[in-house]
XYZ file of C-alpha atoms in Angstrom:
230
model
C -14.012 -6.590 -6.754
C -10.364 -5.506 -6.709
C -9.039 -7.990 -4.183
C -10.427 -10.765 -2.021
C -9.177 -13.073 0.695
C -11.152 -16.273 1.278
C -10.601 -18.176 4.539
C -6.934 -17.234 4.657
C -4.795 -19.038 7.216
C -1.129 -18.233 7.723
C 1.095 -20.157 10.081
C 4.790 -20.668 10.708
C 6.308 -23.956 11.780
C 8.307 -23.762 15.004
C 11.619 -25.534 14.328
C 12.067 -28.764 16.250
C 8.746 -28.585 18.065
C 6.361 -29.767 15.372
C 3.909 -27.039 16.390
C 2.526 -24.170 14.340
C 2.317 -20.507 15.207
C -0.973 -19.407 13.641
C -0.868 -15.740 12.615
C -4.095 -15.558 10.576
C -7.010 -17.897 11.175
C -9.565 -18.234 8.350
C -9.587 -14.525 7.515
C -11.908 -13.307 4.753
C -11.917 -9.791 3.324
C -13.221 -8.184 0.119
C -11.968 -4.856 -1.258
C -14.202 -3.157 -3.814
C -13.612 -0.303 -6.244
C -12.864 3.057 -4.558
C -13.338 1.510 -1.110
C -11.320 2.666 1.896
C -10.519 0.231 4.693
C -8.501 0.437 7.908
C -7.207 -2.617 9.766
C -6.330 -2.026 13.401
C -5.115 -4.298 16.167
C -2.316 -4.799 18.673
C 1.303 -5.261 17.633
C 1.985 -8.807 16.501
C -1.653 -9.489 15.628
C -0.833 -10.231 11.972
C -1.852 -6.936 10.358
C 1.261 -6.630 8.188
C 1.072 -10.315 7.244
C -2.511 -9.820 6.080
C -1.508 -6.766 4.044
C 1.422 -8.628 2.473
C -0.861 -11.466 1.385
C -3.371 -8.965 -0.012
C -0.508 -7.328 -1.936
C 0.899 -10.672 -3.206
C 4.154 -10.158 -1.289
C 3.429 -13.300 0.735
C 1.418 -16.457 0.144
C -1.109 -17.984 2.554
C -0.683 -21.394 4.154
C -4.311 -22.160 3.323
C -7.235 -20.379 1.703
C -7.414 -18.370 -1.518
C -6.299 -14.855 -2.429
C -7.561 -13.018 -5.522
C -6.362 -9.800 -7.171
C -8.410 -8.388 -10.030
C -10.434 -11.577 -10.105
C -7.376 -13.799 -10.638
C -6.341 -16.337 -8.025
C -2.826 -15.450 -6.863
C -1.783 -19.096 -6.476
C -2.111 -19.611 -10.251
C 0.417 -16.868 -11.091
C 4.171 -17.269 -11.421
C 6.628 -14.809 -9.873
C 6.943 -12.709 -13.043
C 3.182 -12.258 -13.398
C 2.895 -11.416 -9.705
C 5.582 -8.751 -10.148
C 3.641 -7.298 -13.094
C 0.449 -7.124 -11.025
C 2.260 -5.428 -8.143
C 3.789 -2.849 -10.489
C 0.642 -2.084 -12.486
C -2.264 -2.787 -10.145
C -1.060 -2.159 -6.584
C 0.772 0.723 -4.906
C 2.611 0.251 -1.617
C 3.425 2.702 1.185
C 5.363 1.539 4.243
C 6.194 3.027 7.646
C 9.635 4.016 6.352
C 9.716 5.837 3.033
C 12.562 3.761 1.496
C 13.655 6.574 -0.824
C 17.042 5.922 -2.382
C 19.463 8.485 -0.888
C 21.448 9.027 -4.103
C 18.381 9.928 -6.182
C 16.426 13.179 -6.257
C 12.768 13.312 -5.280
C 11.571 13.121 -8.904
C 13.998 10.294 -9.700
C 12.754 8.300 -6.705
C 9.144 8.868 -7.698
C 9.712 7.689 -11.266
C 11.442 4.434 -10.258
C 8.262 2.314 -10.766
C 8.036 3.695 -14.316
C 11.421 2.280 -15.384
C 9.863 -0.852 -16.994
C 7.594 1.359 -19.155
C 8.939 1.211 -22.724
C 6.092 2.882 -24.602
C 7.163 6.521 -25.134
C 3.661 7.975 -25.081
C 2.770 6.054 -21.919
C 6.046 7.107 -20.311
C 5.249 10.742 -21.126
C 1.828 10.394 -19.506
C 3.446 8.817 -16.433
C 5.927 11.686 -16.086
C 3.116 14.222 -16.418
C 1.130 12.346 -13.777
C 4.170 12.361 -11.467
C 4.486 16.147 -11.746
C 0.752 16.598 -11.172
C 0.853 14.453 -8.031
C 3.995 16.190 -6.766
C 2.170 19.504 -7.047
C -0.920 17.982 -5.403
C 1.029 16.961 -2.289
C 2.913 20.271 -2.093
C 6.406 19.118 -3.087
C 6.995 21.085 -6.313
C 9.806 23.144 -4.785
C 11.639 20.054 -3.552
C 11.520 18.151 -6.842
C 15.302 18.143 -7.409
C 16.335 17.701 -3.782
C 17.836 14.550 -2.289
C 16.026 12.731 0.549
C 18.576 14.003 3.087
C 17.433 17.545 2.238
C 13.785 16.723 2.933
C 11.852 16.435 6.178
C 10.498 13.052 7.270
C 6.978 14.200 6.384
C 8.084 15.310 2.918
C 9.804 11.964 2.322
C 6.651 10.098 3.274
C 4.522 12.239 0.943
C 7.027 11.507 -1.832
C 6.645 7.791 -1.071
C 2.865 8.131 -1.517
C 3.372 9.791 -4.907
C 5.812 7.048 -5.932
C 3.162 4.454 -5.028
C 0.615 6.226 -7.245
C 2.746 7.103 -10.267
C 1.735 4.007 -12.280
C -1.932 4.757 -11.534
C -2.713 1.661 -9.449
C -6.270 0.769 -8.548
C -5.364 -0.347 -5.027
C -3.108 1.408 -2.503
C -1.834 -0.617 0.469
C -0.299 1.340 3.346
C 1.446 -0.336 6.292
C 1.639 2.018 9.308
C 2.189 5.020 6.975
C 2.062 7.540 9.834
C 4.041 5.425 12.314
C 7.295 7.380 11.954
C 5.703 10.847 11.834
C 4.975 13.448 14.483
C 1.361 14.413 15.199
C 1.280 17.304 12.707
C 2.735 15.351 9.783
C 0.680 12.277 10.681
C -2.479 14.363 10.500
C -1.460 15.802 7.132
C -0.720 12.370 5.688
C -3.952 10.916 7.067
C -5.886 13.723 5.382
C -3.952 13.184 2.147
C -4.729 9.459 1.990
C -8.418 10.143 2.549
C -8.435 12.836 -0.146
C -6.572 10.663 -2.663
C -9.061 7.842 -2.118
C -11.778 10.179 -3.386
C -9.829 12.179 -5.978
C -7.956 9.356 -7.701
C -10.778 6.753 -7.821
C -8.457 4.636 -5.721
C -9.179 1.874 -3.228
C -7.106 2.293 -0.049
C -6.297 -0.270 2.646
C -4.284 0.932 5.641
C -2.844 -1.021 8.541
C -2.484 1.364 11.454
C -2.383 1.974 15.190
C -3.718 5.491 14.587
C -7.444 5.810 15.183
C -7.297 9.266 13.585
C -6.166 7.675 10.314
C -8.545 4.736 10.720
C -11.504 7.073 11.251
C -10.922 8.617 7.813
C -11.554 5.273 6.130
C -14.991 3.972 5.155
C -14.649 0.710 7.113
C -12.604 -0.296 10.126
C -11.679 -3.913 10.864
C -10.038 -5.217 14.028
C -7.549 -8.068 13.847
C -7.167 -9.902 17.145
C -5.772 -13.379 17.798
C -5.612 -13.986 14.071
C -9.303 -13.250 13.489
C -10.737 -10.265 11.582
C -13.933 -8.510 12.639
C -15.737 -5.470 11.256
C -15.967 -2.764 13.893
C -18.989 -0.531 14.436
C -18.586 3.008 13.034
C -16.763 5.380 15.378
């Protein structure tokens, strides 16, 4: 088991009213090694909130969240940051590349804390291998403004993988792309799941992307249900 949510509830207090806006209602989910999962549902259904809790970016109001067998609630902020950097890779709808850095510099940002020279060398070699894998070798020294939106998003995927995480979380990764680039990225995420021995969880409105995952869950009214295969 890489990650697990047990009866997760997330709510927000409405100021002055004393009422709670329940976003997630007793949601349970288990992510195993090399598994691929899509979570679909209408806007505002809590998909991103669920992903943020799974990735330790947010804490539940009730229930338990585990990463690598460790309960998240028992970890301090520094340990959570270490887990995010070493265990989990993140891809968002917007690529968030720093405009003043080249493609390779952006990709190597997660490796900055690495002090061991041999490990750093391996990380740099892995970065170049992944850059070649996603077809960006010619753009390696270009700035984000010189890249297409699709190229920036592929670079963001490589950045998420450079520290060799075991779990990749992607929040609407194709949401800002046209149909052609969305199809390419969907194919890439499916391929990387198999090639990199990587578990992948995507939150998406795209049924094309969702259909490339091994399981599809629907989140509606704060409740998560496993859908039948397409």
